[in-house]
Amino acid sequence: AQKITQTQPGMFVQEKEAVTLDCTYDTSDPSYGLFWYKQPSSGEMIFLIYQGSYDQQNATEGRYSLNFQKARKSANLVISASQLGDSAMYFCAMREPGTGQLTFGSGTQLTVLP
Amino acid sequence: GAVVSQHPSWVICKSGTSVKIECRSLDFQATTMFWYRQFPKQSLMLMATSNEGSKATYEQGVEKDKFLINHASLTLSTLTVTSAHPEDSSFYICSASTGTGTYNEQFFGPGTRLTVL
């Protein structure tokens, strides 16, 4: 069974600073996909970034980058130059091969301070 | 990117009534749709997986007779909460995907807030 762990229930960061949100995972499948989503108070799930288990390079999308350490089974999200609008809940998720199901971590509530 | 809609965005109903939530993929054909439930300040919990034209697969602990899922077409899936009770009050989110492979992205709907009085 797959498992996603986010150990930071809440994080604070100063505006314009960088912040790292932690995510570790556990799976026995060699093929998997890792995702990060942002959920603002409105509830919508916003896709941020994806990392495939066979990808050689860390994924980047604008201000978002994924620090993928396969041996340590970690997939931390790095947000550079934080903005007030980044305040939201962030979820790490893993895609299960075959069924396509997503398993979510418990989430990290990020608050960006002015 | 692909767009998934949900209707209604919020609903309030009396205990004992049934509520239907629609999930539509607007610009792509979704062979697989997923239904999630989220309580306040908690994570998303998968309720069921539905493939077009076949019966939904429910996760352990989810009552299939209470949460009826129909995936009649490649663009529409519905979740009906039958005989709703206050404990069914939650945020229900659907997602749609073009496949079940590891690299097939799930596109999420905006969610439906259900309040049962």
PDB file of N, CA, C and O in Angstrom, chain B residues 32-76:
ATOM      1  N   THR B  32     -12.100   7.762 -16.686  1.00  0.00           N
ATOM      2  CA  THR B  32     -12.137   7.458 -15.261  1.00  0.00           C
ATOM      3  C   THR B  32     -12.424   8.727 -14.475  1.00  0.00           C
ATOM      4  O   THR B  32     -11.848   9.782 -14.757  1.00  0.00           O
ATOM      5  N   MET B  33     -13.324   8.598 -13.514  1.00  0.00           N
ATOM      6  CA  MET B  33     -13.610   9.711 -12.612  1.00  0.00           C
ATOM      7  C   MET B  33     -13.493   9.227 -11.178  1.00  0.00           C
ATOM      8  O   MET B  33     -13.783   8.063 -10.886  1.00  0.00           O
ATOM      9  N   PHE B  34     -13.073  10.126 -10.328  1.00  0.00           N
ATOM     10  CA  PHE B  34     -12.873   9.802  -8.925  1.00  0.00           C
ATOM     11  C   PHE B  34     -13.705  10.748  -8.063  1.00  0.00           C
ATOM     12  O   PHE B  34     -13.858  11.919  -8.386  1.00  0.00           O
ATOM     13  N   TRP B  35     -14.212  10.221  -6.977  1.00  0.00           N
ATOM     14  CA  TRP B  35     -14.969  11.037  -6.026  1.00  0.00           C
ATOM     15  C   TRP B  35     -14.239  11.023  -4.678  1.00  0.00           C
ATOM     16  O   TRP B  35     -13.889   9.963  -4.154  1.00  0.00           O
ATOM     17  N   TYR B  36     -14.044  12.234  -4.157  1.00  0.00           N
ATOM     18  CA  TYR B  36     -13.367  12.401  -2.875  1.00  0.00           C
ATOM     19  C   TYR B  36     -14.289  13.113  -1.889  1.00  0.00           C
ATOM     20  O   TYR B  36     -15.200  13.856  -2.277  1.00  0.00           O
ATOM     21  N   ARG B  37     -13.960  12.921  -0.627  1.00  0.00           N
ATOM     22  CA  ARG B  37     -14.678  13.589   0.434  1.00  0.00           C
ATOM     23  C   ARG B  37     -13.632  14.252   1.322  1.00  0.00           C
ATOM     24  O   ARG B  37     -12.572  13.671   1.590  1.00  0.00           O
ATOM     25  N   GLN B  38     -13.946  15.483   1.748  1.00  0.00           N
ATOM     26  CA  GLN B  38     -12.989  16.202   2.576  1.00  0.00           C
ATOM     27  C   GLN B  38     -13.710  16.888   3.727  1.00  0.00           C
ATOM     28  O   GLN B  38     -14.573  17.743   3.503  1.00  0.00           O
ATOM     29  N   PHE B  39     -13.332  16.533   4.946  1.00  0.00           N
ATOM     30  CA  PHE B  39     -13.849  17.214   6.125  1.00  0.00           C
ATOM     31  C   PHE B  39     -12.949  18.412   6.415  1.00  0.00           C
ATOM     32  O   PHE B  39     -11.792  18.457   5.981  1.00  0.00           O
ATOM     33  N   PRO B  40     -13.484  19.398   7.151  1.00  0.00           N
ATOM     34  CA  PRO B  40     -12.717  20.621   7.425  1.00  0.00           C
ATOM     35  C   PRO B  40     -11.337  20.329   8.005  1.00  0.00           C
ATOM     36  O   PRO B  40     -11.185  19.523   8.914  1.00  0.00           O
ATOM     37  N   LYS B  41     -10.344  20.990   7.422  1.00  0.00           N
ATOM     38  CA  LYS B  41      -8.952  20.907   7.862  1.00  0.00           C
ATOM     39  C   LYS B  41      -8.386  19.487   7.782  1.00  0.00           C
ATOM     40  O   LYS B  41      -7.419  19.163   8.463  1.00  0.00           O
ATOM     41  N   GLN B  42      -8.981  18.669   6.933  1.00  0.00           N
ATOM     42  CA  GLN B  42      -8.457  17.322   6.730  1.00  0.00           C
ATOM     43  C   GLN B  42      -8.104  17.120   5.264  1.00  0.00           C
ATOM     44  O   GLN B  42      -8.353  17.975   4.423  1.00  0.00           O
ATOM     45  N   SER B  43      -7.536  15.974   4.995  1.00  0.00           N
ATOM     46  CA  SER B  43      -7.105  15.672   3.637  1.00  0.00           C
ATOM     47  C   SER B  43      -8.271  15.114   2.822  1.00  0.00           C
ATOM     48  O   SER B  43      -9.358  14.874   3.338  1.00  0.00           O
ATOM     49  N   LEU B  44      -8.017  14.927   1.545  1.00  0.00           N
ATOM     50  CA  LEU B  44      -9.009  14.312   0.672  1.00  0.00           C
ATOM     51  C   LEU B  44      -8.968  12.796   0.853  1.00  0.00           C
ATOM     52  O   LEU B  44      -7.892  12.190   0.828  1.00  0.00           O
ATOM     53  N   MET B  45     -10.149  12.231   0.999  1.00  0.00           N
ATOM     54  CA  MET B  45     -10.251  10.784   1.124  1.00  0.00           C
ATOM     55  C   MET B  45     -11.011  10.252  -0.085  1.00  0.00           C
ATOM     56  O   MET B  45     -12.131  10.684  -0.359  1.00  0.00           O
ATOM     57  N   LEU B  46     -10.412   9.306  -0.784  1.00  0.00           N
ATOM     58  CA  LEU B  46     -11.052   8.728  -1.954  1.00  0.00           C
ATOM     59  C   LEU B  46     -12.259   7.910  -1.520  1.00  0.00           C
ATOM     60  O   LEU B  46     -12.160   7.062  -0.630  1.00  0.00           O
ATOM     61  N   MET B  47     -13.401   8.185  -2.168  1.00  0.00           N
ATOM     62  CA  MET B  47     -14.606   7.425  -1.874  1.00  0.00           C
ATOM     63  C   MET B  47     -14.771   6.283  -2.876  1.00  0.00           C
ATOM     64  O   MET B  47     -15.082   5.155  -2.503  1.00  0.00           O
ATOM     65  N   ALA B  48     -14.594   6.631  -4.157  1.00  0.00           N
ATOM     66  CA  ALA B  48     -14.852   5.623  -5.180  1.00  0.00           C
ATOM     67  C   ALA B  48     -14.209   6.029  -6.487  1.00  0.00           C
ATOM     68  O   ALA B  48     -13.923   7.204  -6.723  1.00  0.00           O
ATOM     69  N   THR B  49     -14.011   5.024  -7.325  1.00  0.00           N
ATOM     70  CA  THR B  49     -13.481   5.209  -8.672  1.00  0.00           C
ATOM     71  C   THR B  49     -14.528   4.708  -9.646  1.00  0.00           C
ATOM     72  O   THR B  49     -15.055   3.599  -9.472  1.00  0.00           O
ATOM     73  N   SER B  50     -14.825   5.520 -10.635  1.00  0.00           N
ATOM     74  CA  SER B  50     -15.817   5.075 -11.609  1.00  0.00           C
ATOM     75  C   SER B  50     -15.237   5.129 -13.011  1.00  0.00           C
ATOM     76  O   SER B  50     -14.566   6.086 -13.381  1.00  0.00           O
ATOM     77  N   ASN B  51     -15.471   4.078 -13.751  1.00  0.00           N
ATOM     78  CA  ASN B  51     -15.086   4.001 -15.154  1.00  0.00           C
ATOM     79  C   ASN B  51     -16.341   4.011 -15.997  1.00  0.00           C
ATOM     80  O   ASN B  51     -17.334   3.363 -15.648  1.00  0.00           O
ATOM     81  N   GLU B  52     -16.289   4.725 -17.103  1.00  0.00           N
ATOM     82  CA  GLU B  52     -17.454   4.888 -17.954  1.00  0.00           C
ATOM     83  C   GLU B  52     -18.045   3.543 -18.351  1.00  0.00           C
ATOM     84  O   GLU B  52     -17.323   2.659 -18.811  1.00  0.00           O
ATOM     85  N   GLY B  53     -19.333   3.412 -18.123  1.00  0.00           N
ATOM     86  CA  GLY B  53     -20.043   2.211 -18.528  1.00  0.00           C
ATOM     87  C   GLY B  53     -19.946   1.031 -17.590  1.00  0.00           C
ATOM     88  O   GLY B  53     -20.528  -0.025 -17.871  1.00  0.00           O
ATOM     89  N   SER B  54     -19.263   1.185 -16.483  1.00  0.00           N
ATOM     90  CA  SER B  54     -19.165   0.058 -15.541  1.00  0.00           C
ATOM     91  C   SER B  54     -19.465   0.538 -14.123  1.00  0.00           C
ATOM     92  O   SER B  54     -19.522   1.741 -13.863  1.00  0.00           O
ATOM     93  N   LYS B  55     -19.661  -0.408 -13.232  1.00  0.00           N
ATOM     94  CA  LYS B  55     -19.981  -0.069 -11.854  1.00  0.00           C
ATOM     95  C   LYS B  55     -18.779   0.558 -11.153  1.00  0.00           C
ATOM     96  O   LYS B  55     -17.632   0.217 -11.429  1.00  0.00           O
ATOM     97  N   ALA B  56     -19.092   1.444 -10.232  1.00  0.00           N
ATOM     98  CA  ALA B  56     -18.028   2.109  -9.492  1.00  0.00           C
ATOM     99  C   ALA B  56     -17.382   1.148  -8.501  1.00  0.00           C
ATOM    100  O   ALA B  56     -18.018   0.214  -8.006  1.00  0.00           O
ATOM    101  N   THR B  57     -16.125   1.405  -8.233  1.00  0.00           N
ATOM    102  CA  THR B  57     -15.390   0.649  -7.214  1.00  0.00           C
ATOM    103  C   THR B  57     -15.269   1.534  -5.982  1.00  0.00           C
ATOM    104  O   THR B  57     -14.666   2.607  -6.042  1.00  0.00           O
ATOM    105  N   TYR B  58     -15.838   1.051  -4.876  1.00  0.00           N
ATOM    106  CA  TYR B  58     -15.869   1.850  -3.662  1.00  0.00           C
ATOM    107  C   TYR B  58     -14.707   1.482  -2.739  1.00  0.00           C
ATOM    108  O   TYR B  58     -14.305   0.327  -2.653  1.00  0.00           O
ATOM    109  N   GLU B  59     -14.232   2.486  -2.038  1.00  0.00           N
ATOM    110  CA  GLU B  59     -13.183   2.240  -1.056  1.00  0.00           C
ATOM    111  C   GLU B  59     -13.796   1.597   0.194  1.00  0.00           C
ATOM    112  O   GLU B  59     -14.994   1.709   0.457  1.00  0.00           O
ATOM    113  N   GLN B  60     -12.939   0.936   0.920  1.00  0.00           N
ATOM    114  CA  GLN B  60     -13.396   0.265   2.139  1.00  0.00           C
ATOM    115  C   GLN B  60     -14.003   1.276   3.101  1.00  0.00           C
ATOM    116  O   GLN B  60     -13.444   2.350   3.328  1.00  0.00           O
ATOM    117  N   GLY B  61     -15.167   0.922   3.612  1.00  0.00           N
ATOM    118  CA  GLY B  61     -15.838   1.795   4.566  1.00  0.00           C
ATOM    119  C   GLY B  61     -16.838   2.751   3.945  1.00  0.00           C
ATOM    120  O   GLY B  61     -17.568   3.423   4.683  1.00  0.00           O
ATOM    121  N   VAL B  62     -16.883   2.822   2.638  1.00  0.00           N
ATOM    122  CA  VAL B  62     -17.846   3.701   1.957  1.00  0.00           C
ATOM    123  C   VAL B  62     -19.055   2.876   1.564  1.00  0.00           C
ATOM    124  O   VAL B  62     -18.926   1.869   0.858  1.00  0.00           O
ATOM    125  N   GLU B  63     -20.233   3.314   2.001  1.00  0.00           N
ATOM    126  CA  GLU B  63     -21.455   2.554   1.741  1.00  0.00           C
ATOM    127  C   GLU B  63     -21.933   2.805   0.319  1.00  0.00           C
ATOM    128  O   GLU B  63     -22.370   3.913  -0.016  1.00  0.00           O
ATOM    129  N   LYS B  64     -21.874   1.796  -0.502  1.00  0.00           N
ATOM    130  CA  LYS B  64     -22.260   1.971  -1.905  1.00  0.00           C
ATOM    131  C   LYS B  64     -23.741   2.225  -2.075  1.00  0.00           C
ATOM    132  O   LYS B  64     -24.171   2.823  -3.060  1.00  0.00           O
ATOM    133  N   ASP B  65     -24.564   1.771  -1.119  1.00  0.00           N
ATOM    134  CA  ASP B  65     -26.002   2.015  -1.225  1.00  0.00           C
ATOM    135  C   ASP B  65     -26.367   3.426  -0.779  1.00  0.00           C
ATOM    136  O   ASP B  65     -27.459   3.906  -1.074  1.00  0.00           O
ATOM    137  N   LYS B  66     -25.469   4.056  -0.061  1.00  0.00           N
ATOM    138  CA  LYS B  66     -25.732   5.413   0.397  1.00  0.00           C
ATOM    139  C   LYS B  66     -25.167   6.435  -0.591  1.00  0.00           C
ATOM    140  O   LYS B  66     -25.753   7.473  -0.843  1.00  0.00           O
ATOM    141  N   PHE B  67     -24.037   6.124  -1.141  1.00  0.00           N
ATOM    142  CA  PHE B  67     -23.375   7.014  -2.091  1.00  0.00           C
ATOM    143  C   PHE B  67     -23.407   6.346  -3.466  1.00  0.00           C
ATOM    144  O   PHE B  67     -22.523   5.572  -3.826  1.00  0.00           O
ATOM    145  N   LEU B  68     -24.458   6.679  -4.220  1.00  0.00           N
ATOM    146  CA  LEU B  68     -24.653   6.063  -5.530  1.00  0.00           C
ATOM    147  C   LEU B  68     -23.881   6.835  -6.589  1.00  0.00           C
ATOM    148  O   LEU B  68     -24.030   8.036  -6.726  1.00  0.00           O
ATOM    149  N   ILE B  69     -23.056   6.127  -7.324  1.00  0.00           N
ATOM    150  CA  ILE B  69     -22.243   6.753  -8.357  1.00  0.00           C
ATOM    151  C   ILE B  69     -22.612   6.170  -9.711  1.00  0.00           C
ATOM    152  O   ILE B  69     -22.671   4.954  -9.884  1.00  0.00           O
ATOM    153  N   ASN B  70     -22.835   7.070 -10.649  1.00  0.00           N
ATOM    154  CA  ASN B  70     -23.161   6.677 -12.009  1.00  0.00           C
ATOM    155  C   ASN B  70     -22.237   7.391 -12.972  1.00  0.00           C
ATOM    156  O   ASN B  70     -22.068   8.605 -12.896  1.00  0.00           O
ATOM    157  N   HIS B  71     -21.643   6.657 -13.876  1.00  0.00           N
ATOM    158  CA  HIS B  71     -20.713   7.232 -14.867  1.00  0.00           C
ATOM    159  C   HIS B  71     -21.232   6.814 -16.235  1.00  0.00           C
ATOM    160  O   HIS B  71     -20.681   5.931 -16.889  1.00  0.00           O
ATOM    161  N   ALA B  72     -22.320   7.463 -16.645  1.00  0.00           N
ATOM    162  CA  ALA B  72     -23.053   7.019 -17.819  1.00  0.00           C
ATOM    163  C   ALA B  72     -22.407   7.418 -19.136  1.00  0.00           C
ATOM    164  O   ALA B  72     -22.660   6.807 -20.166  1.00  0.00           O
ATOM    165  N   SER B  73     -21.578   8.452 -19.115  1.00  0.00           N
ATOM    166  CA  SER B  73     -20.949   8.892 -20.358  1.00  0.00           C
ATOM    167  C   SER B  73     -19.505   9.293 -20.078  1.00  0.00           C
ATOM    168  O   SER B  73     -19.077   9.334 -18.926  1.00  0.00           O
ATOM    169  N   LEU B  74     -18.770   9.572 -21.137  1.00  0.00           N
ATOM    170  CA  LEU B  74     -17.364   9.940 -20.984  1.00  0.00           C
ATOM    171  C   LEU B  74     -17.167  11.361 -20.468  1.00  0.00           C
ATOM    172  O   LEU B  74     -16.038  11.793 -20.256  1.00  0.00           O
ATOM    173  N   THR B  75     -18.267  12.071 -20.273  1.00  0.00           N
ATOM    174  CA  THR B  75     -18.138  13.441 -19.784  1.00  0.00           C
ATOM    175  C   THR B  75     -18.943  13.712 -18.520  1.00  0.00           C
ATOM    176  O   THR B  75     -18.927  14.825 -17.999  1.00  0.00           O
ATOM    177  N   LEU B  76     -19.649  12.714 -18.012  1.00  0.00           N
ATOM    178  CA  LEU B  76     -20.516  12.964 -16.865  1.00  0.00           C
ATOM    179  C   LEU B  76     -20.485  11.811 -15.873  1.00  0.00           C
ATOM    180  O   LEU B  76     -20.652  10.650 -16.230  1.00  0.00           O
TER     181      LEU B  76
END
